[in-house]
PDB file of C-alpha atoms in Angstrom:
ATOM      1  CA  UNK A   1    -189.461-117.316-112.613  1.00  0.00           C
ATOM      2  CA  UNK A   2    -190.719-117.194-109.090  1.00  0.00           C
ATOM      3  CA  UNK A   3    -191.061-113.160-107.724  1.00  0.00           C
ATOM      4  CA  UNK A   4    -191.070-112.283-103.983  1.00  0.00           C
ATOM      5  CA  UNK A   5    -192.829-114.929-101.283  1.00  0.00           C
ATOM      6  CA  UNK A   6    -193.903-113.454 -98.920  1.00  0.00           C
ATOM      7  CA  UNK A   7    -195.670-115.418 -95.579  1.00  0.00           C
ATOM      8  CA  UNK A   8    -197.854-115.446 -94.032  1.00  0.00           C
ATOM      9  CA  UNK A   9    -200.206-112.966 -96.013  1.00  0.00           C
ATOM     10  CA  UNK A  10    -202.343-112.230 -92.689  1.00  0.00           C
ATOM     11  CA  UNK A  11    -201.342-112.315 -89.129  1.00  0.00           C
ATOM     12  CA  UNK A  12    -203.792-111.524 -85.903  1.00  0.00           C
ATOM     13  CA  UNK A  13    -201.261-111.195 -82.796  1.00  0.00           C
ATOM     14  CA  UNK A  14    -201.746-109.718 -79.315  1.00  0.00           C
ATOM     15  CA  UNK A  15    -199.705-107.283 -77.782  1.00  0.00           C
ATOM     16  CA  UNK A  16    -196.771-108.232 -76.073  1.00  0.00           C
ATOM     17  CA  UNK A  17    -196.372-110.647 -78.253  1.00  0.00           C
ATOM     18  CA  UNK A  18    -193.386-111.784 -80.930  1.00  0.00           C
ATOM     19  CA  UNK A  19    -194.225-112.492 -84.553  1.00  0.00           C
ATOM     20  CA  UNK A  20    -191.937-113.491 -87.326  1.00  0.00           C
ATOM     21  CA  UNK A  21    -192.369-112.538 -91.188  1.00  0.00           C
ATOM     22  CA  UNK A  22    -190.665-114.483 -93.724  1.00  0.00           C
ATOM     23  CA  UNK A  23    -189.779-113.634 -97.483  1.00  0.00           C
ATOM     24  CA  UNK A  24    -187.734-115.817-100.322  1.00  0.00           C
ATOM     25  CA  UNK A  25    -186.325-113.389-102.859  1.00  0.00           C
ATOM     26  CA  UNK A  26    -186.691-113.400-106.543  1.00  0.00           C
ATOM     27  CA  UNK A  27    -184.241-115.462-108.138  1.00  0.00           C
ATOM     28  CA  UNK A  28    -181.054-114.062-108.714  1.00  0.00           C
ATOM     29  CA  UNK A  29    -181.137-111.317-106.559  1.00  0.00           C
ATOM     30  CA  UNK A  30    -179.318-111.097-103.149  1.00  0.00           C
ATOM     31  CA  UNK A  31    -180.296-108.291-101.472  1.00  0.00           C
ATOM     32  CA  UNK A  32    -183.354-108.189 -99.144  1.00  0.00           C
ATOM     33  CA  UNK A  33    -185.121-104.939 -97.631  1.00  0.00           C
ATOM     34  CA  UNK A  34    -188.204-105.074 -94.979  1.00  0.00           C
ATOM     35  CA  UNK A  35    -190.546-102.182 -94.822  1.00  0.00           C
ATOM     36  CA  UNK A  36    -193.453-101.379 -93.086  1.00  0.00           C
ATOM     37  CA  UNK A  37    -196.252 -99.478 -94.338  1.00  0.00           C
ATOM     38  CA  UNK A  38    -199.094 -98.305 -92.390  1.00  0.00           C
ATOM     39  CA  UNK A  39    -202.807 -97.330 -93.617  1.00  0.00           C
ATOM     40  CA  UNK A  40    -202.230 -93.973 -96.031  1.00  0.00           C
ATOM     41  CA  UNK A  41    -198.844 -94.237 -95.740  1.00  0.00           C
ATOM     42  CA  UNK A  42    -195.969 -94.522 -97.567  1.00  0.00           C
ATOM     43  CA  UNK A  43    -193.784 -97.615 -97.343  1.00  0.00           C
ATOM     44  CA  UNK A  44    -190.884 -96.993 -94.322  1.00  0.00           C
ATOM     45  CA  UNK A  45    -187.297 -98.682 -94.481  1.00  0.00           C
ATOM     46  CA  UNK A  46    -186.493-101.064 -91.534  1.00  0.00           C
ATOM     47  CA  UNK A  47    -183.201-102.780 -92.571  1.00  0.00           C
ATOM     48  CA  UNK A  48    -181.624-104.206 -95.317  1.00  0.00           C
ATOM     49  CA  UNK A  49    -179.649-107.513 -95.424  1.00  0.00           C
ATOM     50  CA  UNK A  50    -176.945-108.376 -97.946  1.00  0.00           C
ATOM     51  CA  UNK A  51    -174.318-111.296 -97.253  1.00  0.00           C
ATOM     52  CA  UNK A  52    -176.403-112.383 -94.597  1.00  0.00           C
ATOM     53  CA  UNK A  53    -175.889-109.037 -92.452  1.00  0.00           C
ATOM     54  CA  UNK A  54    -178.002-106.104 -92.029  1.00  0.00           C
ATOM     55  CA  UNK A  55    -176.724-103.544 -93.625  1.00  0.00           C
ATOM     56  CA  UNK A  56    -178.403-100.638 -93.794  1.00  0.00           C
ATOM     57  CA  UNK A  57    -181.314 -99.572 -90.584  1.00  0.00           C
ATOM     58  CA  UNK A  58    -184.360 -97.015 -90.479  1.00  0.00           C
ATOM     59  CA  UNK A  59    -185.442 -95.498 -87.706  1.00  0.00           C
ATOM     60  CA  UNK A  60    -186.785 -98.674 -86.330  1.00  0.00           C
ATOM     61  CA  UNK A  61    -186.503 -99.807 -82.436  1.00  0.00           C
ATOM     62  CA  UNK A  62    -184.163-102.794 -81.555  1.00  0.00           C
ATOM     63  CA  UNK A  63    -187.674-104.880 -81.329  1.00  0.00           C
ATOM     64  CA  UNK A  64    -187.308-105.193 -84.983  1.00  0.00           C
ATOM     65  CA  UNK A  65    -184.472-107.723 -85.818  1.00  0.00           C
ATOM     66  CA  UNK A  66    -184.074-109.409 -88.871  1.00  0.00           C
ATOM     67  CA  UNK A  67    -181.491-112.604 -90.338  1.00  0.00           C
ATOM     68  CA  UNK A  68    -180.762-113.700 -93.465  1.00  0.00           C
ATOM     69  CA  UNK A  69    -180.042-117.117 -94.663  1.00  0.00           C
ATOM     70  CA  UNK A  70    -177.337-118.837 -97.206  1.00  0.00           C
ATOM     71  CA  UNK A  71    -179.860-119.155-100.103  1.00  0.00           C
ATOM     72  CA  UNK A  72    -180.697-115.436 -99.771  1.00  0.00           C
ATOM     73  CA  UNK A  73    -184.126-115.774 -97.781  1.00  0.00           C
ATOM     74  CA  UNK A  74    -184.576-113.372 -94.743  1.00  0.00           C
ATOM     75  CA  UNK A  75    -186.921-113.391 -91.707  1.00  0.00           C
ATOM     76  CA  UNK A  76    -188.457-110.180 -89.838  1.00  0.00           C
ATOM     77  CA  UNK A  77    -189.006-110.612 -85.916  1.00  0.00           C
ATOM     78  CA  UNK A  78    -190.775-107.972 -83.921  1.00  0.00           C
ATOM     79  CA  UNK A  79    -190.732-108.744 -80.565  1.00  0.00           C
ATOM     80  CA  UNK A  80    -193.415-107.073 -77.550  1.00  0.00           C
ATOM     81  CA  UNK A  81    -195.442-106.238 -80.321  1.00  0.00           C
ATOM     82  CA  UNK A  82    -197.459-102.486 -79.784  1.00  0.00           C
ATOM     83  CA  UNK A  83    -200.654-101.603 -81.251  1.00  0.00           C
ATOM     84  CA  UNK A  84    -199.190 -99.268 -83.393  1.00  0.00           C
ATOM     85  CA  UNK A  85    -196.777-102.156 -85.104  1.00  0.00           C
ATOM     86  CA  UNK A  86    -200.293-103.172 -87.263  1.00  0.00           C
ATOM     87  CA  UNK A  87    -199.352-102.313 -90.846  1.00  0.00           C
ATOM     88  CA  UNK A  88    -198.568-104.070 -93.946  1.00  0.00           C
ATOM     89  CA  UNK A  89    -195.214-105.540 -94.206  1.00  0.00           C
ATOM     90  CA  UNK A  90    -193.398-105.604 -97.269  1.00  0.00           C
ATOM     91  CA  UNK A  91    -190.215-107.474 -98.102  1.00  0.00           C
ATOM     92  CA  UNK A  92    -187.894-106.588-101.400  1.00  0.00           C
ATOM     93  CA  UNK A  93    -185.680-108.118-103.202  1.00  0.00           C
ATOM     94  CA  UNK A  94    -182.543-106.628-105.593  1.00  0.00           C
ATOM     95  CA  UNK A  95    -179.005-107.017-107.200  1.00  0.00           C
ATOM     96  CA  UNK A  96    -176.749-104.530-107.858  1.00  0.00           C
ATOM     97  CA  UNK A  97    -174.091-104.277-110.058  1.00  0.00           C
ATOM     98  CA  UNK A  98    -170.722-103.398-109.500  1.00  0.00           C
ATOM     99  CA  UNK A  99    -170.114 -99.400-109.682  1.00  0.00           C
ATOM    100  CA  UNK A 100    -173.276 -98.983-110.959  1.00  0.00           C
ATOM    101  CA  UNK A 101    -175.282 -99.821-107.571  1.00  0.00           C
ATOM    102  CA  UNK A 102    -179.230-100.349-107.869  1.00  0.00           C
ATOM    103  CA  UNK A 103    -179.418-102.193-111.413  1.00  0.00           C
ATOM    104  CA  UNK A 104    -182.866-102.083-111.481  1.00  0.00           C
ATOM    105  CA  UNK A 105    -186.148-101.222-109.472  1.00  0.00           C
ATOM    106  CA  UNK A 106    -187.075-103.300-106.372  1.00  0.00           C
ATOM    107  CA  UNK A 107    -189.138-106.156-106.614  1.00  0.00           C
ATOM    108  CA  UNK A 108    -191.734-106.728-103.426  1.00  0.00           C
ATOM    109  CA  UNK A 109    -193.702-109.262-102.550  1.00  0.00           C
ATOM    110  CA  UNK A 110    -197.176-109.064-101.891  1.00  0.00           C
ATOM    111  CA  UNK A 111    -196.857-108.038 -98.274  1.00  0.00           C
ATOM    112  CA  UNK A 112    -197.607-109.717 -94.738  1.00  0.00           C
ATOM    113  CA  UNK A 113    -200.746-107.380 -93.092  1.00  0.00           C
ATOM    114  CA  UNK A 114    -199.882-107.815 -89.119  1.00  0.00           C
ATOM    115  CA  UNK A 115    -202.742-106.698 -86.967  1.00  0.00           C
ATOM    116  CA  UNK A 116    -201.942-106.180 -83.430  1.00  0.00           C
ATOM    117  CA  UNK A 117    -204.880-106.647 -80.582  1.00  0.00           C
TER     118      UNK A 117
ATOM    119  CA  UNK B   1    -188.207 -90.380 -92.552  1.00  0.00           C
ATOM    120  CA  UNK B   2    -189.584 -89.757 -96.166  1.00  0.00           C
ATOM    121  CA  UNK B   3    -187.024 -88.251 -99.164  1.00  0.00           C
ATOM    122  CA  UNK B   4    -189.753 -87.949-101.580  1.00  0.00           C
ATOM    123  CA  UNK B   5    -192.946 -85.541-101.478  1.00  0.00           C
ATOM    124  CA  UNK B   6    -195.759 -86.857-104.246  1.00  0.00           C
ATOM    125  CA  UNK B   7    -198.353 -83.737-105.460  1.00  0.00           C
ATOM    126  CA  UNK B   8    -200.881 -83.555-105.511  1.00  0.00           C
ATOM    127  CA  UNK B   9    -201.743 -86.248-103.127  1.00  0.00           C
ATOM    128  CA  UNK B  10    -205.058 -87.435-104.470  1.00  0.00           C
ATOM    129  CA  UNK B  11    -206.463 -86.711-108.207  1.00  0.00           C
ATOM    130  CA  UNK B  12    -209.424 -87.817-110.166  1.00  0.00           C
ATOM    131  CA  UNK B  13    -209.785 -87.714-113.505  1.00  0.00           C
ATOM    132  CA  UNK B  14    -211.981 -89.051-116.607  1.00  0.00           C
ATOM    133  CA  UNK B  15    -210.739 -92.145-118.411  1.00  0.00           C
ATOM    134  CA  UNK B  16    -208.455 -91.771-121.318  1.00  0.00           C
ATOM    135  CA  UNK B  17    -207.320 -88.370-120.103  1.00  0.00           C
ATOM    136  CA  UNK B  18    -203.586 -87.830-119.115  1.00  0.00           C
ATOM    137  CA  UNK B  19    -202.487 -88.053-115.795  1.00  0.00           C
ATOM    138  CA  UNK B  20    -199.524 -86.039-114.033  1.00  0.00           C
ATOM    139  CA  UNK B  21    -197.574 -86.500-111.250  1.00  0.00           C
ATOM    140  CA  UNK B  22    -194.945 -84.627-109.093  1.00  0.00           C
ATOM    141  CA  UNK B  23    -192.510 -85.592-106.696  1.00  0.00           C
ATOM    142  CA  UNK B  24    -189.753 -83.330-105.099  1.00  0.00           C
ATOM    143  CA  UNK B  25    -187.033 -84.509-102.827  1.00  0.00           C
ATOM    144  CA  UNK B  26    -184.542 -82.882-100.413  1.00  0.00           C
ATOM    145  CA  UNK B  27    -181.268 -84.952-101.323  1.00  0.00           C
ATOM    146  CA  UNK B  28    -178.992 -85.314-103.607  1.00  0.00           C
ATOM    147  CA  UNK B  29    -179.976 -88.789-105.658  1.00  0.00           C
ATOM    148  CA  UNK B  30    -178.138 -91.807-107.358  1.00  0.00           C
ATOM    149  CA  UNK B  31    -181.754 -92.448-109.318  1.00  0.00           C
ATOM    150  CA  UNK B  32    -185.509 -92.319-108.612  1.00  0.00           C
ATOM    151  CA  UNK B  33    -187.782 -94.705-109.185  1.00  0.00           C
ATOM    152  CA  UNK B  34    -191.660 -94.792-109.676  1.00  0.00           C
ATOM    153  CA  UNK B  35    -193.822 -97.218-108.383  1.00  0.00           C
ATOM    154  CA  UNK B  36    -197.794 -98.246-107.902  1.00  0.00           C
ATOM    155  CA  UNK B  37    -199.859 -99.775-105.689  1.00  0.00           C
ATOM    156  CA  UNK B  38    -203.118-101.649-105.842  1.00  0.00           C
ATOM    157  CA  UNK B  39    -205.542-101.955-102.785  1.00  0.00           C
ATOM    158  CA  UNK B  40    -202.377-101.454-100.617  1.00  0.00           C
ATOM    159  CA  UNK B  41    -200.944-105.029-101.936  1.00  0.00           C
ATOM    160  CA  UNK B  42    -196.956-105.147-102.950  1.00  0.00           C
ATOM    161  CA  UNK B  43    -195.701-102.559-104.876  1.00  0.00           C
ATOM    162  CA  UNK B  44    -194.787-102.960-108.523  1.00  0.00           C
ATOM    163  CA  UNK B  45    -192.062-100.744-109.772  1.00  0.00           C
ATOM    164  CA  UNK B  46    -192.315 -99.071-112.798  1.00  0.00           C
ATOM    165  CA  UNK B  47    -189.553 -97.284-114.277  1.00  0.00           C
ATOM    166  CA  UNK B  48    -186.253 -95.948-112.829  1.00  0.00           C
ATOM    167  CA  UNK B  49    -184.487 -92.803-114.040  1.00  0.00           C
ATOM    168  CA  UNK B  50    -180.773 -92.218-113.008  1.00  0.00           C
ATOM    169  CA  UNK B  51    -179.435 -88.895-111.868  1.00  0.00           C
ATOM    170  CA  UNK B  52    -177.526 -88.272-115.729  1.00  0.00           C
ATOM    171  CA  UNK B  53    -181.033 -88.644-117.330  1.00  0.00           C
ATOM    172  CA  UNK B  54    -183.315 -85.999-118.077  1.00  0.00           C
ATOM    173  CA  UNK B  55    -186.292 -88.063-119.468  1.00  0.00           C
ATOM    174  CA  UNK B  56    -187.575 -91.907-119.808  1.00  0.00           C
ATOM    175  CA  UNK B  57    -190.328 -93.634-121.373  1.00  0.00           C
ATOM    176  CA  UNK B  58    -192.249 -96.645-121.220  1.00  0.00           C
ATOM    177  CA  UNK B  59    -195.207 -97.355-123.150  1.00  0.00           C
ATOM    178  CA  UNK B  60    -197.993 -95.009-121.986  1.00  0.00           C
ATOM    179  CA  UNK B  61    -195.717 -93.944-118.902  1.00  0.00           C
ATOM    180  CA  UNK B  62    -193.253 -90.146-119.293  1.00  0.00           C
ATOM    181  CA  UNK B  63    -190.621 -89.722-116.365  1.00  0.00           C
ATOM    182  CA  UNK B  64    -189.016 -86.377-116.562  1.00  0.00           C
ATOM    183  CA  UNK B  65    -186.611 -85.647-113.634  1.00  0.00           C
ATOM    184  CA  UNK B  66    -184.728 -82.144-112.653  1.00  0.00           C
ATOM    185  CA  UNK B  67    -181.964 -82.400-110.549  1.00  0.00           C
ATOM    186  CA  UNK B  68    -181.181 -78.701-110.121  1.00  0.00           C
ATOM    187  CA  UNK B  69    -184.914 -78.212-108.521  1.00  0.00           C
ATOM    188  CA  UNK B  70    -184.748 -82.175-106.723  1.00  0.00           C
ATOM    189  CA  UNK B  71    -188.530 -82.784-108.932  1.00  0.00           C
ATOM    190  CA  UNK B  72    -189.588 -85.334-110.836  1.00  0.00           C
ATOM    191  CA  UNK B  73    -192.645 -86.196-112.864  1.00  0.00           C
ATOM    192  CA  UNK B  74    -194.878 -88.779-114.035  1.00  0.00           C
ATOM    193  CA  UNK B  75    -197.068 -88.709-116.934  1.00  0.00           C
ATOM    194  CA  UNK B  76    -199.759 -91.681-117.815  1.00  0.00           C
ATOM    195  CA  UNK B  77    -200.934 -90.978-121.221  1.00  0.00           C
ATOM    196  CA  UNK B  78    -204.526 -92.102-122.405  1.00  0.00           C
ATOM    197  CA  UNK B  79    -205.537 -93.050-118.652  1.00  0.00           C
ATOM    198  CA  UNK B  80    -207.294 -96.475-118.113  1.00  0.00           C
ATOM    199  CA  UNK B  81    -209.913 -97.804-115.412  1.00  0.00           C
ATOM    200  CA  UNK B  82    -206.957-100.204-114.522  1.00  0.00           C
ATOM    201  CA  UNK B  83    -204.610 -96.865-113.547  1.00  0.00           C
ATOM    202  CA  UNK B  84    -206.385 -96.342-110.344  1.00  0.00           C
ATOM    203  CA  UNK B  85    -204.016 -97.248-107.838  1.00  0.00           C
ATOM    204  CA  UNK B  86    -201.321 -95.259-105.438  1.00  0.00           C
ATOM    205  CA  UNK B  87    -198.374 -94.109-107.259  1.00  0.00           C
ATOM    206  CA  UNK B  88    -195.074 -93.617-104.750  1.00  0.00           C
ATOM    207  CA  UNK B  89    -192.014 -91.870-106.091  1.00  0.00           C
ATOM    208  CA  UNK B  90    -188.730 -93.356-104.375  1.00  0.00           C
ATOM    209  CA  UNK B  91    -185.108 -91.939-103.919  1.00  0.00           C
ATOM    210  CA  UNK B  92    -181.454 -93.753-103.913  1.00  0.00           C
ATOM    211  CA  UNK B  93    -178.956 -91.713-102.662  1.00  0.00           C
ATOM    212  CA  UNK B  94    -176.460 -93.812-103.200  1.00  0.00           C
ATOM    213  CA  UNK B  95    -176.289 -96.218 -99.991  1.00  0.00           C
ATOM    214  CA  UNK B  96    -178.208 -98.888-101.608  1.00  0.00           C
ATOM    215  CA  UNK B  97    -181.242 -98.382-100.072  1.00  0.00           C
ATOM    216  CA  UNK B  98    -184.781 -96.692-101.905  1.00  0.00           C
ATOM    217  CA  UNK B  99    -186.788 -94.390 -99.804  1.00  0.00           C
ATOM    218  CA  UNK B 100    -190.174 -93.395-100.549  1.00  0.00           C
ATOM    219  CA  UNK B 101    -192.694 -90.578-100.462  1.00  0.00           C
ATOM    220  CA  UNK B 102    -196.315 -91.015 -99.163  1.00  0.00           C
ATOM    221  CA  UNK B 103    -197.587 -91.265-102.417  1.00  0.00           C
ATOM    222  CA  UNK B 104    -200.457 -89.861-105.119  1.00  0.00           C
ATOM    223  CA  UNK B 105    -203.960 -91.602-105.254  1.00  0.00           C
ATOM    224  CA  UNK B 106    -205.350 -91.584-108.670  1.00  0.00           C
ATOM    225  CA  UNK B 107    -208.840 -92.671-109.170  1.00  0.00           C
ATOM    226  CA  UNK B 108    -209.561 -93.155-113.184  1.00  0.00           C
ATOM    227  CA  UNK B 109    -213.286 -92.196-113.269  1.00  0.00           C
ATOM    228  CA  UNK B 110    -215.336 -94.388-115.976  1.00  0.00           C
TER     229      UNK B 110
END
């Protein structure tokens, strides 16, 4: 039972730039949340996509945009990339169950790390 | 914006010793869930407590959680070299989504 893809693991991009992060969810699960987590940090909520809309948004610029496909995959565009965007990128997959919400934990992937020059 | 506040936010201590962790948050919660980190790879959750629970286990792991003072804790028993990692509590409030603290380092010293 595949877990959370994640691609590419490493990414060198310049500012100004757009990159785009991809992640395939665990099987069986249909909900997809993006975070980004920079050095020392804690992980920080971008967006969430369930039905192939983005449900739920951090505190995240419009720079960050995000889709999700039928077969439950998503993608993660930043576009003008800053300096500051370098940081580890993790994507999440989950189910939830009706009335009961979050059935379980969250299960990431291993993370994209995006370094911006 | 971070829910969750981990204490203390580093801690070393001698292998096969017990290890405790503390995590308060300002919200009212659906569940909270604990999770670790290796070498800042993905994050690997490890158990979930729900708001009506006071207390879960899972093999060497203890999660208490008070909901009248927002804190919860979690205890490794009979600590291991393979412990070291970053332990992040993480809140759901009830809109679906988890948000997390900025975590506890604990470094297992041989």
């Amino acid at each position: 039972d595949a877990g959370v893809t994640q691609s590419p693991t490493h990414l060198i991009k310049t500012r100004g730039q757009q990159v785009t992060l991809r992640c395939s969810p665990k099987s069986g699960h249909d909900t997809v949340s993006w975070y980004q987590q920079a050095l020392g940090q804690g992980p920080q909520f971008i967006f969430q996509y369930y039905e192939e809309e983005e449900r739920q948004r951090g505190n995240f610029p419009d720079r960050f945009s995000g889709h999700q496909f039928p077969n439950y995959s998503s993608e993660l565009n930043v576009n003008a990339l800053l300096l500051g965007d370098s940081a580890l990128y993790l994507c999440a997959s989950s189910s939830y169950s009706l009335g009961q919400g979050l059935a379980y934990g969250y299960t990431f992937g291993s993370g994209t790390r995006l370094t911006v020059v | 914006s971070q829910q969750g506040e981990e204490d203390p936010q580093a801690l070393s201590i001698q292998e096969g010793e017990n290890a405790t962790m503390n995590c308060s948050y300002k919200t009212s919660i659906n569940n909270l869930q604990w999770y670790r980190q290796n070498s800042g790879r993905g994050l690997v959750h490890l158990i979930l407590i729900r708001s009506n629970e006071r207390e879960k286990h899972s093999g060497r792991l203890r999660v208490t959680l008070d909901t009248s003072k927002k804190s919860s804790s979690l205890l490794i028993t009979a600590s291991r070299a393979a412990d070291t990692a970053s332990y992040f509590c993480a809140t759901d409030n009830g809109d679906d989504k988890i948000i997390f603290g900025k975590g506890t380092r604990l470094h297992i010293l041989p």
